[in-house]
Amino acid sequence: MDPTLEPLARSLREAPVVDRGGYEYFVHGVTDGVPPVEPSVLRAIADGIRERVDLESVDTLVAPEAMGIHHGTALSLATDVPLVIVRKRSYGFPDEVAVHQETSYGEDELFLNGVDAGDRVVVVDDVLSSGGTIDAVCGALETVGAEIVEVVTVLRRVDADHEDVSRDVTSLLDIRVRDGAVEIVD
Ligand SMILES: O=P(O)(O)OC[C@H]1O[C@H](OP(=O)(O)OP(=O)(O)O)[C@H](O)[C@@H]1O
Ligand SMILES: Nc1ncnc2[nH]cnc12
């Protein structure tokens, strides 16, 4: 494992796991904002993304609300690439694109504003589980005619079925939940 991600791995192994309608949901600063996420971990995540993804000539980082925001922000500060947040609220702008998001445990509406046809974008989120969120965000970006350069998540749940997700996703750590705890998969 990338040694700079060791502190993240350690804290993930200590994350409590709660039941959300039969889905084993772990609670961690990266995915929930609680317990607090260390600035050093946020920096290591931004650096890890920069090592894996070529951000040269990318116009915009695109992060879904809510838990893509802190990772998108850290990456934006480290790279000076502007950040757009895909919101769960409509603004009613004429070019707004609305898409339906289905996750492993819930659903919502997402609204994309601020990305234009031809923009080169990188999508950033906290975790890939069913892939429903990534599919929804990428669908909205395709509707506006953006060029999706790469999709990156901090974590990938290998115990969730995201076989049908429409894009390749780069992740920093592969994880699964077993016996009520998060395991790092090497
Ligand atoms: O691969 P999926 O099954 O789509 O799951 C991953 C998504 O689920 C969470 O978002 P959610 O909208 O549930 O919550 P949030 O507002 O806390 O980010 C998480 O932040 C990811 O965006
Ligand atoms: N916070 C979280 N914990 C575990 N699995 C998730 N899938 C989506 N969000 C998650």
JSON list of C-alpha atoms and ligand atoms in Angstrom, two decimals:
[
{"chain": "A", "resi": 1, "resn": "MET", "atom": "CA", "xyz": [0.00, 0.00, 0.00]},
{"chain": "A", "resi": 2, "resn": "ASP", "atom": "CA", "xyz": [1.06, 3.58, -0.65]},
{"chain": "A", "resi": 3, "resn": "PRO", "atom": "CA", "xyz": [2.67, 4.44, 2.75]},
{"chain": "A", "resi": 4, "resn": "THR", "atom": "CA", "xyz": [1.11, 7.92, 2.75]},
{"chain": "A", "resi": 5, "resn": "LEU", "atom": "CA", "xyz": [-2.31, 6.22, 2.91]},
{"chain": "A", "resi": 6, "resn": "GLU", "atom": "CA", "xyz": [-1.43, 4.15, 6.01]},
{"chain": "A", "resi": 7, "resn": "PRO", "atom": "CA", "xyz": [-3.02, 6.62, 8.50]},
{"chain": "A", "resi": 8, "resn": "LEU", "atom": "CA", "xyz": [-6.23, 6.52, 6.43]},
{"chain": "A", "resi": 9, "resn": "ALA", "atom": "CA", "xyz": [-6.17, 2.72, 6.38]},
{"chain": "A", "resi": 10, "resn": "ARG", "atom": "CA", "xyz": [-5.62, 2.58, 10.15]},
{"chain": "A", "resi": 11, "resn": "SER", "atom": "CA", "xyz": [-8.55, 4.89, 10.90]},
{"chain": "A", "resi": 12, "resn": "LEU", "atom": "CA", "xyz": [-10.81, 2.98, 8.49]},
{"chain": "A", "resi": 13, "resn": "ARG", "atom": "CA", "xyz": [-10.18, -0.26, 10.41]},
{"chain": "A", "resi": 14, "resn": "GLU", "atom": "CA", "xyz": [-11.55, 1.50, 13.51]},
{"chain": "A", "resi": 15, "resn": "ALA", "atom": "CA", "xyz": [-14.68, 2.89, 11.80]},
{"chain": "A", "resi": 16, "resn": "PRO", "atom": "CA", "xyz": [-17.99, 1.86, 13.36]},
{"chain": "A", "resi": 17, "resn": "VAL", "atom": "CA", "xyz": [-20.36, -0.03, 11.07]},
{"chain": "A", "resi": 18, "resn": "VAL", "atom": "CA", "xyz": [-24.09, 0.68, 11.28]},
{"chain": "A", "resi": 19, "resn": "ASP", "atom": "CA", "xyz": [-27.06, -0.96, 9.61]},
{"chain": "A", "resi": 20, "resn": "ARG", "atom": "CA", "xyz": [-28.89, 1.12, 7.00]},
{"chain": "A", "resi": 21, "resn": "GLY", "atom": "CA", "xyz": [-31.81, -1.02, 5.89]},
{"chain": "A", "resi": 22, "resn": "GLY", "atom": "CA", "xyz": [-29.65, -4.13, 5.57]},
{"chain": "A", "resi": 23, "resn": "TYR", "atom": "CA", "xyz": [-26.63, -2.29, 4.12]},
{"chain": "A", "resi": 24, "resn": "GLU", "atom": "CA", "xyz": [-23.45, -2.35, 6.19]},
{"chain": "A", "resi": 25, "resn": "TYR", "atom": "CA", "xyz": [-22.54, 1.33, 6.29]},
{"chain": "A", "resi": 26, "resn": "PHE", "atom": "CA", "xyz": [-19.27, 2.39, 7.87]},
{"chain": "A", "resi": 27, "resn": "VAL", "atom": "CA", "xyz": [-18.97, 5.81, 9.48]},
{"chain": "A", "resi": 28, "resn": "HIS", "atom": "CA", "xyz": [-15.72, 7.64, 8.76]},
{"chain": "A", "resi": 29, "resn": "GLY", "atom": "CA", "xyz": [-14.55, 11.21, 8.21]},
{"chain": "A", "resi": 30, "resn": "VAL", "atom": "CA", "xyz": [-13.83, 10.48, 4.54]},
{"chain": "A", "resi": 31, "resn": "THR", "atom": "CA", "xyz": [-17.38, 9.29, 3.87]},
{"chain": "A", "resi": 32, "resn": "ASP", "atom": "CA", "xyz": [-19.39, 11.07, 6.54]},
{"chain": "A", "resi": 33, "resn": "GLY", "atom": "CA", "xyz": [-17.48, 14.06, 7.90]},
{"chain": "A", "resi": 34, "resn": "VAL", "atom": "CA", "xyz": [-17.58, 12.40, 11.32]},
{"chain": "A", "resi": 35, "resn": "PRO", "atom": "CA", "xyz": [-15.51, 11.54, 13.27]},
{"chain": "A", "resi": 36, "resn": "PRO", "atom": "CA", "xyz": [-13.16, 14.39, 12.33]},
{"chain": "A", "resi": 37, "resn": "VAL", "atom": "CA", "xyz": [-10.90, 13.79, 9.39]},
{"chain": "A", "resi": 38, "resn": "GLU", "atom": "CA", "xyz": [-7.29, 14.84, 9.95]},
{"chain": "A", "resi": 39, "resn": "PRO", "atom": "CA", "xyz": [-5.92, 17.54, 7.62]},
{"chain": "A", "resi": 40, "resn": "SER", "atom": "CA", "xyz": [-2.94, 15.25, 6.98]},
{"chain": "A", "resi": 41, "resn": "VAL", "atom": "CA", "xyz": [-5.36, 12.58, 5.69]},
{"chain": "A", "resi": 42, "resn": "LEU", "atom": "CA", "xyz": [-7.13, 15.10, 3.43]},
{"chain": "A", "resi": 43, "resn": "ARG", "atom": "CA", "xyz": [-3.73, 16.16, 2.08]},
{"chain": "A", "resi": 44, "resn": "ALA", "atom": "CA", "xyz": [-2.64, 12.55, 1.54]},
{"chain": "A", "resi": 45, "resn": "ILE", "atom": "CA", "xyz": [-5.87, 11.92, -0.40]},
{"chain": "A", "resi": 46, "resn": "ALA", "atom": "CA", "xyz": [-5.36, 15.00, -2.61]},
{"chain": "A", "resi": 47, "resn": "ASP", "atom": "CA", "xyz": [-1.72, 13.97, -3.21]},
{"chain": "A", "resi": 48, "resn": "GLY", "atom": "CA", "xyz": [-2.76, 10.38, -3.92]},
{"chain": "A", "resi": 49, "resn": "ILE", "atom": "CA", "xyz": [-5.24, 11.58, -6.54]},
{"chain": "A", "resi": 50, "resn": "ARG", "atom": "CA", "xyz": [-2.64, 13.87, -8.12]},
{"chain": "A", "resi": 51, "resn": "GLU", "atom": "CA", "xyz": [-0.23, 10.93, -8.39]},
{"chain": "A", "resi": 52, "resn": "ARG", "atom": "CA", "xyz": [-2.79, 8.76, -10.16]},
{"chain": "A", "resi": 53, "resn": "VAL", "atom": "CA", "xyz": [-4.73, 11.22, -12.30]},
{"chain": "A", "resi": 54, "resn": "ASP", "atom": "CA", "xyz": [-3.30, 13.62, -14.88]},
{"chain": "A", "resi": 55, "resn": "LEU", "atom": "CA", "xyz": [-4.93, 16.93, -14.02]},
{"chain": "A", "resi": 56, "resn": "GLU", "atom": "CA", "xyz": [-3.01, 18.87, -16.64]},
{"chain": "A", "resi": 57, "resn": "SER", "atom": "CA", "xyz": [-5.49, 20.59, -18.96]},
{"chain": "A", "resi": 58, "resn": "VAL", "atom": "CA", "xyz": [-8.51, 19.70, -16.80]},
{"chain": "A", "resi": 59, "resn": "ASP", "atom": "CA", "xyz": [-10.99, 22.59, -16.67]},
{"chain": "A", "resi": 60, "resn": "THR", "atom": "CA", "xyz": [-13.14, 21.57, -13.72]},
{"chain": "A", "resi": 61, "resn": "LEU", "atom": "CA", "xyz": [-13.31, 19.13, -10.84]},
{"chain": "A", "resi": 62, "resn": "VAL", "atom": "CA", "xyz": [-16.86, 17.84, -10.33]},
{"chain": "A", "resi": 63, "resn": "ALA", "atom": "CA", "xyz": [-17.86, 16.56, -6.89]},
{"chain": "A", "resi": 64, "resn": "PRO", "atom": "CA", "xyz": [-21.32, 15.35, -5.85]},
{"chain": "A", "resi": 65, "resn": "GLU", "atom": "CA", "xyz": [-22.87, 16.72, -2.67]},
{"chain": "A", "resi": 66, "resn": "ALA", "atom": "CA", "xyz": [-22.21, 16.02, 0.11]},
{"chain": "A", "resi": 67, "resn": "MET", "atom": "CA", "xyz": [-19.23, 13.78, 0.66]},
{"chain": "A", "resi": 68, "resn": "GLY", "atom": "CA", "xyz": [-17.37, 14.56, -2.53]},
{"chain": "A", "resi": 69, "resn": "ILE", "atom": "CA", "xyz": [-17.06, 18.16, -1.40]},
{"chain": "A", "resi": 70, "resn": "HIS", "atom": "CA", "xyz": [-14.17, 18.02, 1.08]},
{"chain": "A", "resi": 71, "resn": "HIS", "atom": "CA", "xyz": [-12.08, 15.85, -1.27]},
{"chain": "A", "resi": 72, "resn": "GLY", "atom": "CA", "xyz": [-12.88, 18.05, -4.26]},
{"chain": "A", "resi": 73, "resn": "THR", "atom": "CA", "xyz": [-11.99, 21.12, -2.21]},
{"chain": "A", "resi": 74, "resn": "ALA", "atom": "CA", "xyz": [-8.66, 19.70, -1.01]},
{"chain": "A", "resi": 75, "resn": "LEU", "atom": "CA", "xyz": [-7.79, 18.75, -4.59]},
{"chain": "A", "resi": 76, "resn": "SER", "atom": "CA", "xyz": [-8.86, 22.12, -5.96]},
{"chain": "A", "resi": 77, "resn": "LEU", "atom": "CA", "xyz": [-6.67, 23.94, -3.41]},
{"chain": "A", "resi": 78, "resn": "ALA", "atom": "CA", "xyz": [-3.72, 21.71, -4.31]},
{"chain": "A", "resi": 79, "resn": "THR", "atom": "CA", "xyz": [-4.10, 22.12, -8.07]},
{"chain": "A", "resi": 80, "resn": "ASP", "atom": "CA", "xyz": [-5.86, 25.45, -8.67]},
{"chain": "A", "resi": 81, "resn": "VAL", "atom": "CA", "xyz": [-8.45, 23.61, -10.78]},
{"chain": "A", "resi": 82, "resn": "PRO", "atom": "CA", "xyz": [-11.94, 25.09, -10.17]},
{"chain": "A", "resi": 83, "resn": "LEU", "atom": "CA", "xyz": [-14.57, 22.97, -8.43]},
{"chain": "A", "resi": 84, "resn": "VAL", "atom": "CA", "xyz": [-18.23, 22.42, -9.31]},
{"chain": "A", "resi": 85, "resn": "ILE", "atom": "CA", "xyz": [-20.54, 20.72, -6.83]},
{"chain": "A", "resi": 86, "resn": "VAL", "atom": "CA", "xyz": [-23.41, 18.60, -8.11]},
{"chain": "A", "resi": 87, "resn": "ARG", "atom": "CA", "xyz": [-26.17, 19.63, -5.74]},
{"chain": "A", "resi": 88, "resn": "LYS", "atom": "CA", "xyz": [-29.23, 17.90, -4.32]},
{"chain": "A", "resi": 89, "resn": "ARG", "atom": "CA", "xyz": [-31.12, 21.16, -4.83]},
{"chain": "A", "resi": 90, "resn": "SER", "atom": "CA", "xyz": [-32.46, 22.71, -8.00]},
{"chain": "A", "resi": 91, "resn": "TYR", "atom": "CA", "xyz": [-31.73, 26.32, -8.90]},
{"chain": "A", "resi": 92, "resn": "GLY", "atom": "CA", "xyz": [-34.07, 26.31, -11.89]},
{"chain": "A", "resi": 93, "resn": "PHE", "atom": "CA", "xyz": [-31.38, 27.68, -14.22]},
{"chain": "A", "resi": 94, "resn": "PRO", "atom": "CA", "xyz": [-32.23, 27.17, -17.91]},
{"chain": "A", "resi": 95, "resn": "ASP", "atom": "CA", "xyz": [-29.27, 24.84, -18.59]},
{"chain": "A", "resi": 96, "resn": "GLU", "atom": "CA", "xyz": [-29.55, 22.87, -15.36]},
{"chain": "A", "resi": 97, "resn": "VAL", "atom": "CA", "xyz": [-29.46, 19.08, -15.82]},
{"chain": "A", "resi": 98, "resn": "ALA", "atom": "CA", "xyz": [-31.43, 16.95, -13.35]},
{"chain": "A", "resi": 99, "resn": "VAL", "atom": "CA", "xyz": [-30.62, 13.26, -12.86]},
{"chain": "A", "resi": 100, "resn": "HIS", "atom": "CA", "xyz": [-31.88, 10.57, -10.53]},
{"chain": "A", "resi": 101, "resn": "GLN", "atom": "CA", "xyz": [-29.32, 9.09, -8.11]},
{"chain": "A", "resi": 102, "resn": "GLU", "atom": "CA", "xyz": [-29.75, 5.59, -6.68]},
{"chain": "A", "resi": 103, "resn": "THR", "atom": "CA", "xyz": [-27.21, 4.39, -4.12]},
{"chain": "A", "resi": 104, "resn": "SER", "atom": "CA", "xyz": [-26.96, 1.09, -2.25]},
{"chain": "A", "resi": 105, "resn": "TYR", "atom": "CA", "xyz": [-29.33, 2.41, 0.42]},
{"chain": "A", "resi": 106, "resn": "GLY", "atom": "CA", "xyz": [-31.26, 5.41, -0.90]},
{"chain": "A", "resi": 107, "resn": "GLU", "atom": "CA", "xyz": [-32.15, 7.72, -3.74]},
{"chain": "A", "resi": 108, "resn": "ASP", "atom": "CA", "xyz": [-32.23, 11.40, -4.52]},
{"chain": "A", "resi": 109, "resn": "GLU", "atom": "CA", "xyz": [-32.25, 13.96, -7.32]},
{"chain": "A", "resi": 110, "resn": "LEU", "atom": "CA", "xyz": [-28.98, 15.58, -8.41]},
{"chain": "A", "resi": 111, "resn": "PHE", "atom": "CA", "xyz": [-28.68, 18.88, -10.28]},
{"chain": "A", "resi": 112, "resn": "LEU", "atom": "CA", "xyz": [-25.69, 19.84, -12.45]},
{"chain": "A", "resi": 113, "resn": "ASN", "atom": "CA", "xyz": [-24.90, 23.46, -13.17]},
{"chain": "A", "resi": 114, "resn": "GLY", "atom": "CA", "xyz": [-21.68, 25.23, -14.15]},
{"chain": "A", "resi": 115, "resn": "VAL", "atom": "CA", "xyz": [-20.23, 22.75, -16.67]},
{"chain": "A", "resi": 116, "resn": "ASP", "atom": "CA", "xyz": [-20.32, 23.53, -20.41]},
{"chain": "A", "resi": 117, "resn": "ALA", "atom": "CA", "xyz": [-20.05, 21.45, -23.57]},
{"chain": "A", "resi": 118, "resn": "GLY", "atom": "CA", "xyz": [-16.42, 20.57, -24.27]},
{"chain": "A", "resi": 119, "resn": "ASP", "atom": "CA", "xyz": [-15.22, 21.17, -20.69]},
{"chain": "A", "resi": 120, "resn": "ARG", "atom": "CA", "xyz": [-12.65, 18.60, -19.60]},
{"chain": "A", "resi": 121, "resn": "VAL", "atom": "CA", "xyz": [-13.69, 17.36, -16.17]},
{"chain": "A", "resi": 122, "resn": "VAL", "atom": "CA", "xyz": [-12.52, 14.97, -13.46]},
{"chain": "A", "resi": 123, "resn": "VAL", "atom": "CA", "xyz": [-15.20, 13.55, -11.16]},
{"chain": "A", "resi": 124, "resn": "VAL", "atom": "CA", "xyz": [-14.20, 13.19, -7.49]},
{"chain": "A", "resi": 125, "resn": "ASP", "atom": "CA", "xyz": [-16.18, 11.36, -4.80]},
{"chain": "A", "resi": 126, "resn": "ASP", "atom": "CA", "xyz": [-15.61, 9.68, -1.45]},
{"chain": "A", "resi": 127, "resn": "VAL", "atom": "CA", "xyz": [-16.65, 6.09, -2.13]},
{"chain": "A", "resi": 128, "resn": "LEU", "atom": "CA", "xyz": [-17.79, 3.82, -4.94]},
{"chain": "A", "resi": 129, "resn": "SER", "atom": "CA", "xyz": [-20.41, 1.34, -3.78]},
{"chain": "A", "resi": 130, "resn": "SER", "atom": "CA", "xyz": [-23.21, 0.45, -6.23]},
{"chain": "A", "resi": 131, "resn": "GLY", "atom": "CA", "xyz": [-21.88, 3.05, -8.66]},
{"chain": "A", "resi": 132, "resn": "GLY", "atom": "CA", "xyz": [-25.31, 4.67, -8.88]},
{"chain": "A", "resi": 133, "resn": "THR", "atom": "CA", "xyz": [-23.96, 8.10, -7.94]},
{"chain": "A", "resi": 134, "resn": "ILE", "atom": "CA", "xyz": [-21.10, 7.95, -10.46]},
{"chain": "A", "resi": 135, "resn": "ASP", "atom": "CA", "xyz": [-23.52, 6.80, -13.17]},
{"chain": "A", "resi": 136, "resn": "ALA", "atom": "CA", "xyz": [-25.90, 9.68, -12.38]},
{"chain": "A", "resi": 137, "resn": "VAL", "atom": "CA", "xyz": [-23.15, 12.32, -12.34]},
{"chain": "A", "resi": 138, "resn": "CYS", "atom": "CA", "xyz": [-21.54, 10.99, -15.54]},
{"chain": "A", "resi": 139, "resn": "GLY", "atom": "CA", "xyz": [-24.97, 10.88, -17.20]},
{"chain": "A", "resi": 140, "resn": "ALA", "atom": "CA", "xyz": [-25.51, 14.55, -16.39]},
{"chain": "A", "resi": 141, "resn": "LEU", "atom": "CA", "xyz": [-22.02, 15.44, -17.69]},
{"chain": "A", "resi": 142, "resn": "GLU", "atom": "CA", "xyz": [-22.69, 13.54, -20.91]},
{"chain": "A", "resi": 143, "resn": "THR", "atom": "CA", "xyz": [-25.97, 15.42, -21.33]},
{"chain": "A", "resi": 144, "resn": "VAL", "atom": "CA", "xyz": [-24.15, 18.76, -21.27]},
{"chain": "A", "resi": 145, "resn": "GLY", "atom": "CA", "xyz": [-21.43, 17.44, -23.59]},
{"chain": "A", "resi": 146, "resn": "ALA", "atom": "CA", "xyz": [-18.53, 17.59, -21.15]},
{"chain": "A", "resi": 147, "resn": "GLU", "atom": "CA", "xyz": [-15.45, 15.42, -21.69]},
{"chain": "A", "resi": 148, "resn": "ILE", "atom": "CA", "xyz": [-15.00, 13.12, -18.70]},
{"chain": "A", "resi": 149, "resn": "VAL", "atom": "CA", "xyz": [-11.23, 12.71, -18.37]},
{"chain": "A", "resi": 150, "resn": "GLU", "atom": "CA", "xyz": [-11.31, 10.47, -15.30]},
{"chain": "A", "resi": 151, "resn": "VAL", "atom": "CA", "xyz": [-13.50, 9.39, -12.40]},
{"chain": "A", "resi": 152, "resn": "VAL", "atom": "CA", "xyz": [-11.79, 8.99, -9.03]},
{"chain": "A", "resi": 153, "resn": "THR", "atom": "CA", "xyz": [-13.05, 7.91, -5.62]},
{"chain": "A", "resi": 154, "resn": "VAL", "atom": "CA", "xyz": [-11.06, 7.77, -2.41]},
{"chain": "A", "resi": 155, "resn": "LEU", "atom": "CA", "xyz": [-12.48, 4.32, -1.54]},
{"chain": "A", "resi": 156, "resn": "ARG", "atom": "CA", "xyz": [-13.97, 1.45, -3.52]},
{"chain": "A", "resi": 157, "resn": "ARG", "atom": "CA", "xyz": [-16.19, -1.11, -1.80]},
{"chain": "A", "resi": 158, "resn": "VAL", "atom": "CA", "xyz": [-15.25, -4.40, -3.40]},
{"chain": "A", "resi": 159, "resn": "ASP", "atom": "CA", "xyz": [-18.12, -6.05, -1.50]},
{"chain": "A", "resi": 160, "resn": "ALA", "atom": "CA", "xyz": [-20.68, -4.02, -3.48]},
{"chain": "A", "resi": 161, "resn": "ASP", "atom": "CA", "xyz": [-21.83, -4.79, -7.00]},
{"chain": "A", "resi": 162, "resn": "HIS", "atom": "CA", "xyz": [-20.67, -2.01, -9.31]},
{"chain": "A", "resi": 163, "resn": "GLU", "atom": "CA", "xyz": [-19.96, -4.27, -12.28]},
{"chain": "A", "resi": 164, "resn": "ASP", "atom": "CA", "xyz": [-22.38, -2.33, -14.47]},
{"chain": "A", "resi": 165, "resn": "VAL", "atom": "CA", "xyz": [-21.03, 1.13, -13.73]},
{"chain": "A", "resi": 166, "resn": "SER", "atom": "CA", "xyz": [-20.60, 2.93, -17.03]},
{"chain": "A", "resi": 167, "resn": "ARG", "atom": "CA", "xyz": [-17.03, 4.17, -16.42]},
{"chain": "A", "resi": 168, "resn": "ASP", "atom": "CA", "xyz": [-13.68, 2.96, -15.19]},
{"chain": "A", "resi": 169, "resn": "VAL", "atom": "CA", "xyz": [-13.13, 4.35, -11.71]},
{"chain": "A", "resi": 170, "resn": "THR", "atom": "CA", "xyz": [-9.73, 4.98, -10.16]},
{"chain": "A", "resi": 171, "resn": "SER", "atom": "CA", "xyz": [-9.66, 4.52, -6.37]},
{"chain": "A", "resi": 172, "resn": "LEU", "atom": "CA", "xyz": [-6.98, 5.02, -3.75]},
{"chain": "A", "resi": 173, "resn": "LEU", "atom": "CA", "xyz": [-8.00, 2.14, -1.47]},
{"chain": "A", "resi": 174, "resn": "ASP", "atom": "CA", "xyz": [-10.11, -0.98, -1.97]},
{"chain": "A", "resi": 175, "resn": "ILE", "atom": "CA", "xyz": [-12.10, -1.96, 1.09]},
{"chain": "A", "resi": 176, "resn": "ARG", "atom": "CA", "xyz": [-14.84, -4.30, 2.25]},
{"chain": "A", "resi": 177, "resn": "VAL", "atom": "CA", "xyz": [-16.88, -4.73, 5.41]},
{"chain": "A", "resi": 178, "resn": "ARG", "atom": "CA", "xyz": [-16.46, -8.08, 7.12]},
{"chain": "A", "resi": 179, "resn": "ASP", "atom": "CA", "xyz": [-17.50, -9.19, 10.61]},
{"chain": "A", "resi": 180, "resn": "GLY", "atom": "CA", "xyz": [-18.67, -5.67, 11.43]},
{"chain": "A", "resi": 181, "resn": "ALA", "atom": "CA", "xyz": [-15.42, -3.91, 10.52]},
{"chain": "A", "resi": 182, "resn": "VAL", "atom": "CA", "xyz": [-13.73, -2.32, 7.53]},
{"chain": "A", "resi": 183, "resn": "GLU", "atom": "CA", "xyz": [-10.96, -4.37, 5.94]},
{"chain": "A", "resi": 184, "resn": "ILE", "atom": "CA", "xyz": [-8.39, -2.99, 3.54]},
{"chain": "A", "resi": 185, "resn": "VAL", "atom": "CA", "xyz": [-8.03, -5.19, 0.46]},
{"chain": "A", "resi": 186, "resn": "ASP", "atom": "CA", "xyz": [-4.47, -5.25, -0.90]},
{"chain": "B", "resi": 1, "resn": "LIG", "atom": "O1", "xyz": [-21.88, 4.01, -5.31]},
{"chain": "B", "resi": 1, "resn": "LIG", "atom": "P1", "xyz": [-23.14, 4.45, -4.61]},
{"chain": "B", "resi": 1, "resn": "LIG", "atom": "O2", "xyz": [-24.01, 3.30, -4.20]},
{"chain": "B", "resi": 1, "resn": "LIG", "atom": "O3", "xyz": [-23.87, 5.49, -5.37]},
{"chain": "B", "resi": 1, "resn": "LIG", "atom": "O4", "xyz": [-22.68, 5.06, -3.21]},
{"chain": "B", "resi": 1, "resn": "LIG", "atom": "C1", "xyz": [-21.74, 6.08, -3.10]},
{"chain": "B", "resi": 1, "resn": "LIG", "atom": "C2", "xyz": [-22.38, 7.39, -2.80]},
{"chain": "B", "resi": 1, "resn": "LIG", "atom": "O5", "xyz": [-23.16, 7.28, -1.60]},
{"chain": "B", "resi": 1, "resn": "LIG", "atom": "C3", "xyz": [-22.87, 8.39, -0.77]},
{"chain": "B", "resi": 1, "resn": "LIG", "atom": "O6", "xyz": [-23.64, 9.49, -1.16]},
{"chain": "B", "resi": 1, "resn": "LIG", "atom": "P2", "xyz": [-25.06, 9.87, -0.51]},
{"chain": "B", "resi": 1, "resn": "LIG", "atom": "O7", "xyz": [-25.76, 10.67, -1.54]},
{"chain": "B", "resi": 1, "resn": "LIG", "atom": "O8", "xyz": [-25.73, 8.67, 0.06]},
{"chain": "B", "resi": 1, "resn": "LIG", "atom": "O9", "xyz": [-24.72, 10.70, 0.76]},
{"chain": "B", "resi": 1, "resn": "LIG", "atom": "P3", "xyz": [-23.96, 12.05, 1.06]},
{"chain": "B", "resi": 1, "resn": "LIG", "atom": "O10", "xyz": [-24.93, 13.15, 0.80]},
{"chain": "B", "resi": 1, "resn": "LIG", "atom": "O11", "xyz": [-23.61, 11.87, 2.50]},
{"chain": "B", "resi": 1, "resn": "LIG", "atom": "O12", "xyz": [-22.75, 12.14, 0.17]},
{"chain": "B", "resi": 1, "resn": "LIG", "atom": "C4", "xyz": [-21.42, 8.67, -1.06]},
{"chain": "B", "resi": 1, "resn": "LIG", "atom": "O13", "xyz": [-21.05, 9.97, -0.67]},
{"chain": "B", "resi": 1, "resn": "LIG", "atom": "C5", "xyz": [-21.32, 8.44, -2.55]},
{"chain": "B", "resi": 1, "resn": "LIG", "atom": "O14", "xyz": [-21.63, 9.61, -3.29]},
{"chain": "B", "resi": 2, "resn": "LIG", "atom": "N1", "xyz": [-20.45, 6.22, 4.28]},
{"chain": "B", "resi": 2, "resn": "LIG", "atom": "C1", "xyz": [-20.54, 5.05, 3.67]},
{"chain": "B", "resi": 2, "resn": "LIG", "atom": "N2", "xyz": [-20.17, 3.97, 4.33]},
{"chain": "B", "resi": 2, "resn": "LIG", "atom": "C2", "xyz": [-20.25, 2.80, 3.72]},
{"chain": "B", "resi": 2, "resn": "LIG", "atom": "N3", "xyz": [-20.68, 2.57, 2.53]},
{"chain": "B", "resi": 2, "resn": "LIG", "atom": "C3", "xyz": [-21.08, 3.63, 1.86]},
{"chain": "B", "resi": 2, "resn": "LIG", "atom": "N4", "xyz": [-21.58, 3.70, 0.64]},
{"chain": "B", "resi": 2, "resn": "LIG", "atom": "C4", "xyz": [-21.85, 4.96, 0.43]},
{"chain": "B", "resi": 2, "resn": "LIG", "atom": "N5", "xyz": [-21.53, 5.74, 1.47]},
{"chain": "B", "resi": 2, "resn": "LIG", "atom": "C5", "xyz": [-21.04, 4.91, 2.39]}
]
